Amino acid sequence: MSEEVTYADLKFQDSNQTENIQKFDKSEKKELPVPSHVWRQRALAATLLCLLLLTALGVLGGMFYITLKTGMEKLNKLQNVKEELQRNVSLQLMQNTNSSQKIRNLSIKLEEIATKLCRELYIKHREHKCKPCPGEWMWHGNSCYLQQNMAKTWQKSDEICSDYNASLLTIKSKSVVEFIKSLQLNNYWLGLSPRKDNTKYRTLDTIIPLDWFTRNTSVINDKMYCGYIQYGYLFYTKCTDTKNIICEKLAQTVKIDSMLMSAVLDGNK
Ligand SMILES: *[C@@H]1O[C@H](CO)[C@@H](O)[C@H](O)[C@H]1NC(C)=O
Ligand SMILES: *[C@@H]1O[C@H](CO)[C@@H](O)[C@H](O)[C@H]1NC(C)=O
Ligand SMILES: *[C@@H]1O[C@H](CO)[C@@H](O)[C@H](O)[C@H]1NC(C)=O
Ligand SMILES: *[C@@H]1O[C@H](CO)[C@@H](O)[C@H](O)[C@H]1NC(C)=O
Ligand SMILES: *[C@@H]1O[C@H](CO)[C@@H](O)[C@H](O)[C@H]1NC(C)=O
C-alpha cells in the first residue's frame, strides 16, 4: 500500500516538474503544491481506513474466536456433567437393585426362621396360631392334610377335596412316607391315576415314582381300579368301592406377625 503511494507521489512529482517547466512562464507558483497535498491526504485517509478496517476485522475475529472457544468449553463441561449424571444414575440404580435384593433376601431368611420357629411351636401345641394350615388341617412339610372318616367312592372323594381347593393324598417324598406311616391310615384313597387293571399290592416305600393323578389328563370310568392305603401298603380296588378321605393342599407362608403376637401371649400365661 505504502509502495503504491510512494509510486503515485513520484509520478505526481514527475508530472509536476514537467508542468512546472511547461508553465514556468505563467509564473503561478502558489497553485502548484495544492493537488499534491490533496492526493496525499486522500492516500493517507485510505491507508488509515484500511488499517481501521483491518483492526476491526482482527478484533471481530478475536471476539468470534473467544466466543467459539468459550462455547466449546461450555459444551464440553455440559457433556462431562451429563456423563457423570449418567454414571451416577446407573450406580444409583445398581445400588437400588442391590438394596431391594438384600431386602428380599432378608425377608426370605426371616420367613425361613419364622417357619422353623412355628414348627417347634406346632409340635408342642397343635393348634398354635402360627400354623399355616386352616383349623383342622395337619401341617407337614409344605403341605396341609385333612383327614375325614367318611366312606365315599374315589371320584366323590376327589370332588370333596376339590371343593377345599385340595387334592387327594399324594406321597411324593420320603419325608411324606414317614409322616403317613406315623398316621397309621387304614382304608384311605390315594390320589393315584385310576388304572384299567388291578395290580399287586406294594409297600409305601416304593410308591413315590408312581403315576399321580392330574385332573386334566386322566379319564375315569366305573370299571377302573383306584389305589388306597392300608397301614403300610398300597392296594388297588374298584374305584366305585368306598374308602375314607385325606385331602392335601399347599401350606400358606407362616405369618411372622401372627406368630410374634401369639408368642407374646404365650409368654404372658
Ligand atoms: C455424582 O456422585 C458423586 C458422588 O456420589 C457426587 O459428588 C457428584 O456431585 C455427582 N454428580 C452429579 C452430576 O450429580
Ligand atoms: C451389590 O452387592 C454386592 C454383594 O452384596 C457387592 O459386592 C456390590 O459391590 C454391590 N454393588 C453396589 C453397586 O452396591
Ligand atoms: C441375594 O441372594 C441371592 C441368592 O441367594 C444372591 O445371589 C445375591 O447375591 C443376594 N444379594 C444380596 C444383595 O445379598
Ligand atoms: C378356593 O379357591 C377359590 C378361588 O381361588 C376361592 O374363591 C374359594 O374360597 C376357595 N375355597 C376354599 C374352601 O378355600
Ligand atoms: C394339566 O395340568 C397341569 C397342571 O395342573 C399342566 O401343567 C398341564 O400342562 C395340563 N395338561 C394339559 C394337557 O392341559
Coordinates of C-alpha atoms and ligand atoms in Angstrom, one line a residue:
M1 CA 0.0 0.0 0.0
S2 CA 2.7 2.4 1.0
E3 CA 4.7 1.4 -2.1
E4 CA 1.8 2.4 -4.3
V5 CA 1.5 5.7 -2.5
T6 CA 5.2 6.4 -3.0
Y7 CA 4.9 5.4 -6.7
A8 CA 2.0 7.7 -7.1
D9 CA 3.8 10.5 -5.3
L10 CA 6.8 10.1 -7.5
K11 CA 4.7 10.2 -10.6
F12 CA 3.0 13.3 -9.4
Q13 CA 6.3 15.0 -8.7
D14 CA 7.5 14.0 -12.2
S15 CA 4.4 15.4 -14.0
N16 CA 4.5 18.4 -11.7
Q17 CA 8.1 19.1 -12.7
T18 CA 7.1 18.8 -16.4
E19 CA 4.2 21.0 -15.8
N20 CA 6.4 23.4 -13.9
I21 CA 8.7 23.5 -16.8
Q22 CA 5.9 24.0 -19.3
K23 CA 4.0 26.5 -17.2
F24 CA 7.2 28.2 -15.9
D25 CA 6.4 31.3 -17.8
K26 CA 2.9 31.6 -16.5
S27 CA 4.5 32.1 -13.0
E28 CA 1.6 31.0 -10.8
K29 CA 3.8 29.5 -8.1
K30 CA 1.3 29.1 -5.3
E31 CA -1.2 26.8 -7.2
L32 CA 1.3 24.1 -7.9
P33 CA 1.6 22.2 -4.5
V34 CA -2.2 22.1 -4.0
P35 CA -3.1 18.9 -5.9
S36 CA -0.2 17.0 -4.4
H37 CA -1.3 18.0 -0.9
V38 CA -4.9 16.7 -1.6
W39 CA -3.7 13.5 -3.0
R40 CA -1.5 12.9 0.0
Q41 CA -4.4 13.5 2.3
R42 CA -6.6 11.1 0.4
A43 CA -4.0 8.4 0.3
L44 CA -3.4 8.8 4.0
A45 CA -7.1 8.6 4.7
A46 CA -7.4 5.5 2.5
T47 CA -4.5 4.0 4.4
L48 CA -6.0 4.8 7.8
L49 CA -9.3 3.4 6.7
C50 CA -7.6 0.2 5.6
L51 CA -5.8 0.0 8.9
L52 CA -9.0 0.7 10.8
L53 CA -10.9 -2.0 8.8
L54 CA -8.1 -4.4 9.4
T55 CA -8.1 -3.7 13.1
A56 CA -11.9 -4.0 13.3
L57 CA -11.6 -7.3 11.4
G58 CA -8.9 -8.5 13.8
V59 CA -11.0 -7.5 16.8
L60 CA -14.1 -9.2 15.4
G61 CA -12.1 -12.3 14.6
G62 CA -10.7 -12.3 18.1
M63 CA -14.1 -11.9 19.6
F64 CA -15.5 -14.6 17.4
Y65 CA -12.7 -16.9 18.4
I66 CA -13.2 -16.2 22.1
T67 CA -17.0 -16.8 21.8
L68 CA -16.4 -20.0 19.9
K69 CA -13.8 -21.1 22.4
T70 CA -16.0 -20.4 25.5
G71 CA -18.9 -22.0 23.7
M72 CA -16.9 -25.2 23.1
E73 CA -15.7 -25.2 26.7
K74 CA -19.3 -24.9 28.0
L75 CA -20.3 -27.7 25.7
N76 CA -17.5 -29.9 26.9
K77 CA -18.4 -29.1 30.5
L78 CA -22.1 -30.0 29.9
Q79 CA -21.0 -33.2 28.2
N80 CA -18.9 -34.1 31.2
V81 CA -21.8 -33.3 33.6
K82 CA -24.1 -35.4 31.5
E83 CA -21.8 -38.3 31.5
E84 CA -21.3 -38.0 35.3
L85 CA -25.0 -37.9 35.8
Q86 CA -25.5 -41.0 33.7
R87 CA -22.8 -42.7 35.7
N88 CA -24.4 -41.6 39.0
V89 CA -27.8 -42.7 37.9
S90 CA -26.7 -46.1 36.8
L91 CA -24.7 -46.5 40.0
Q92 CA -27.8 -45.5 42.0
L93 CA -29.9 -48.0 40.0
M94 CA -27.4 -50.7 40.8
Q95 CA -27.5 -49.8 44.5
N96 CA -31.3 -49.8 44.5
T97 CA -31.3 -53.2 42.8
N98 CA -28.8 -54.4 45.4
S99 CA -30.9 -52.9 48.2
S100 CA -34.2 -54.5 47.1
Q101 CA -32.3 -57.8 46.5
K102 CA -31.0 -57.5 50.1
I103 CA -34.4 -56.8 51.4
R104 CA -35.9 -59.7 49.5
N105 CA -33.0 -62.0 50.8
L106 CA -33.6 -60.8 54.3
S107 CA -37.4 -61.4 54.2
I108 CA -36.7 -64.9 52.8
K109 CA -34.4 -65.6 55.7
L110 CA -36.9 -64.2 58.1
E111 CA -39.6 -66.4 56.7
E112 CA -37.4 -69.4 57.0
I113 CA -36.7 -68.6 60.6
A114 CA -40.3 -68.0 61.3
T115 CA -41.3 -71.3 59.7
K116 CA -38.7 -73.1 61.8
L117 CA -39.9 -71.5 65.0
C118 CA -43.5 -72.2 64.1
R119 CA -42.7 -75.9 63.5
E120 CA -41.3 -76.0 67.0
L121 CA -44.4 -74.3 68.4
Y122 CA -46.7 -76.6 66.4
I123 CA -45.0 -79.7 67.8
K124 CA -45.8 -78.5 71.3
H125 CA -49.3 -77.0 70.6
R126 CA -51.1 -78.5 67.5
E127 CA -53.5 -75.6 67.5
H128 CA -50.9 -72.8 67.6
K129 CA -52.0 -69.7 65.8
C130 CA -48.8 -69.6 63.6
K131 CA -49.9 -72.9 61.9
P132 CA -50.0 -72.1 58.1
C133 CA -53.0 -74.5 57.6
P134 CA -56.7 -74.0 58.3
G135 CA -58.3 -75.2 61.6
E136 CA -58.5 -79.0 61.5
W137 CA -55.7 -79.5 58.9
M138 CA -52.5 -81.1 59.9
W139 CA -49.2 -79.5 58.8
H140 CA -46.3 -81.4 57.4
G141 CA -43.5 -80.0 55.2
N142 CA -45.0 -77.6 52.8
S143 CA -48.5 -79.2 52.8
C144 CA -51.7 -79.3 54.9
Y145 CA -53.6 -82.6 55.3
L146 CA -57.3 -83.0 56.3
Q147 CA -58.3 -86.5 57.4
Q148 CA -62.0 -87.3 57.0
N149 CA -63.5 -90.6 58.1
M150 CA -66.4 -90.9 55.7
A151 CA -66.7 -93.7 53.1
K152 CA -67.0 -92.4 49.6
T153 CA -66.2 -93.6 46.1
W154 CA -62.9 -92.5 44.6
Q155 CA -64.4 -89.9 42.3
K156 CA -66.7 -88.5 45.0
S157 CA -63.7 -88.2 47.3
D158 CA -61.7 -86.4 44.7
E159 CA -64.6 -83.9 44.3
I160 CA -64.8 -83.4 48.0
C161 CA -61.1 -82.5 48.1
S162 CA -61.6 -80.2 45.0
D163 CA -64.2 -78.3 47.0
Y164 CA -61.4 -77.5 49.5
N165 CA -59.1 -76.4 46.7
A166 CA -57.2 -79.5 47.6
S167 CA -56.4 -82.9 46.0
L168 CA -56.4 -86.5 47.3
L169 CA -53.4 -87.5 49.3
T170 CA -50.2 -87.9 47.3
I171 CA -46.9 -89.4 48.6
K172 CA -44.0 -87.9 46.6
S173 CA -41.2 -87.8 49.1
K174 CA -39.5 -90.0 51.8
S175 CA -40.5 -87.4 54.4
V176 CA -44.2 -87.8 53.5
V177 CA -43.9 -91.6 53.5
E178 CA -42.7 -91.3 57.1
F179 CA -45.4 -88.9 58.0
I180 CA -48.2 -91.1 56.5
K181 CA -46.8 -94.2 58.2
S182 CA -46.9 -92.3 61.5
L183 CA -50.7 -91.7 60.9
Q184 CA -51.3 -95.5 60.6
L185 CA -54.0 -94.9 58.0
N186 CA -56.4 -97.7 57.2
N187 CA -58.5 -97.6 54.1
Y188 CA -57.9 -94.2 52.7
W189 CA -57.9 -93.3 49.0
L190 CA -54.8 -92.1 47.3
G191 CA -54.5 -89.5 44.5
L192 CA -53.1 -92.0 42.0
S193 CA -54.4 -92.1 38.5
P194 CA -57.1 -94.8 38.1
R195 CA -55.9 -97.9 36.1
K196 CA -57.6 -100.3 33.7
D197 CA -56.3 -103.4 35.5
N198 CA -55.9 -104.5 39.1
T199 CA -52.3 -104.9 40.4
K200 CA -50.4 -106.5 43.3
Y201 CA -50.0 -104.5 46.5
R202 CA -46.8 -102.8 47.2
T203 CA -45.1 -101.0 50.2
L204 CA -45.3 -97.3 50.7
D205 CA -41.5 -97.0 50.2
T206 CA -41.9 -97.9 46.5
I207 CA -44.8 -95.6 45.9
I208 CA -43.1 -92.3 45.1
P209 CA -42.4 -92.7 41.4
L210 CA -46.0 -93.9 40.6
D211 CA -48.4 -92.2 38.2
W212 CA -50.0 -89.5 40.4
F213 CA -53.4 -88.2 39.2
T214 CA -53.7 -84.9 37.4
R215 CA -57.3 -83.9 36.8
N216 CA -56.9 -82.7 33.2
T217 CA -55.2 -85.8 31.7
S218 CA -56.9 -88.7 33.3
V219 CA -60.0 -90.4 32.0
I220 CA -62.1 -92.2 34.7
N221 CA -64.8 -94.8 34.3
D222 CA -66.6 -97.2 36.7
K223 CA -64.6 -100.2 35.5
M224 CA -61.3 -98.8 36.6
Y225 CA -59.2 -99.5 39.7
C226 CA -58.1 -96.9 42.2
G227 CA -55.3 -97.0 44.8
Y228 CA -55.8 -96.8 48.5
I229 CA -53.7 -97.1 51.6
Q230 CA -54.0 -99.8 54.2
Y231 CA -51.4 -99.4 57.0
G232 CA -48.0 -99.5 55.3
Y233 CA -49.3 -100.8 52.0
L234 CA -50.8 -99.7 48.7
F235 CA -53.7 -101.7 47.3
Y236 CA -56.0 -101.3 44.3
T237 CA -59.7 -101.9 44.2
K238 CA -62.7 -100.8 42.1
C239 CA -63.0 -97.0 42.0
T240 CA -66.7 -97.5 42.9
D241 CA -65.8 -99.0 46.3
T242 CA -65.9 -96.7 49.2
K243 CA -63.0 -95.5 51.4
N244 CA -62.0 -92.7 53.7
I245 CA -60.6 -89.5 52.5
I246 CA -57.4 -87.5 53.1
C247 CA -57.2 -84.2 51.3
E248 CA -53.9 -82.3 50.7
K249 CA -53.0 -78.8 49.7
L250 CA -50.1 -76.4 49.9
A251 CA -49.5 -74.7 53.2
Q252 CA -49.5 -70.9 53.2
T253 CA -46.4 -69.0 54.3
V254 CA -46.0 -68.6 58.1
K255 CA -47.2 -65.1 59.1
I256 CA -44.5 -63.6 61.1
D257 CA -46.7 -61.1 63.0
S258 CA -49.3 -63.7 63.9
M259 CA -46.5 -65.8 65.4
L260 CA -45.0 -62.9 67.3
M261 CA -48.4 -62.0 68.7
S262 CA -49.1 -65.5 69.9
A263 CA -45.6 -65.9 71.3
V264 CA -46.2 -62.8 73.4
L265 CA -49.5 -64.1 74.6
D266 CA -47.9 -67.5 75.4
G267 CA -45.2 -65.7 77.4
N268 CA -47.8 -63.8 79.5
K269 CA -49.5 -67.1 80.5
Ligands
LIG1 C1 -22.1 -37.9 41.3 O1 -21.9 -38.6 42.5 C2 -20.8 -38.0 43.2 C3 -20.6 -38.9 44.5 O2 -21.7 -39.5 44.9 C4 -21.1 -36.6 43.6 O3 -20.0 -36.0 44.3 C5 -21.3 -35.8 42.3 O4 -21.7 -34.5 42.6 C6 -22.4 -36.4 41.5 N1 -22.5 -35.8 40.2 C7 -23.6 -35.2 39.8 C8 -23.5 -34.5 38.5 O5 -24.7 -35.2 40.4
LIG2 C1 -24.0 -55.1 45.4 O1 -23.9 -56.2 46.4 C2 -22.7 -57.0 46.2 C3 -22.8 -58.1 47.2 O2 -23.7 -57.9 48.2 C4 -21.5 -56.1 46.3 O3 -20.3 -56.9 46.1 C5 -21.5 -55.0 45.3 O4 -20.4 -54.1 45.5 C6 -22.8 -54.2 45.5 N1 -22.9 -53.2 44.4 C7 -23.3 -51.9 44.6 C8 -23.3 -51.1 43.4 O5 -23.6 -51.5 45.7
LIG3 C1 -29.4 -62.4 47.5 O1 -29.5 -63.8 47.3 C2 -29.0 -64.3 46.1 C3 -29.2 -65.8 46.1 O2 -29.4 -66.3 47.3 C4 -27.6 -63.9 45.9 O3 -27.1 -64.4 44.7 C5 -27.4 -62.4 46.0 O4 -26.0 -62.0 45.9 C6 -28.0 -61.9 47.3 N1 -28.0 -60.4 47.2 C7 -27.5 -59.6 48.2 C8 -27.5 -58.2 47.9 O5 -27.1 -60.1 49.2
LIG4 C1 -61.0 -72.0 46.6 O1 -60.4 -71.0 45.7 C2 -61.3 -70.1 45.2 C3 -60.6 -69.2 44.2 O2 -59.3 -69.3 44.4 C4 -61.9 -69.3 46.4 O3 -62.9 -68.4 45.9 C5 -62.5 -70.3 47.4 O4 -63.0 -69.5 48.6 C6 -61.6 -71.3 47.9 N1 -62.2 -72.3 48.7 C7 -61.7 -72.8 49.8 C8 -62.5 -73.7 50.6 O5 -60.6 -72.4 50.2
LIG5 C1 -52.6 -80.4 33.0 O1 -52.4 -79.6 34.2 C2 -51.1 -79.3 34.6 C3 -51.1 -78.5 35.8 O2 -52.1 -79.0 36.7 C4 -50.4 -78.6 33.4 O3 -49.0 -78.4 33.7 C5 -50.5 -79.4 32.1 O4 -50.0 -78.6 31.1 C6 -52.0 -79.7 31.8 N1 -52.1 -80.5 30.7 C7 -53.0 -80.3 29.7 C8 -53.0 -81.3 28.6 O5 -53.8 -79.4 29.8

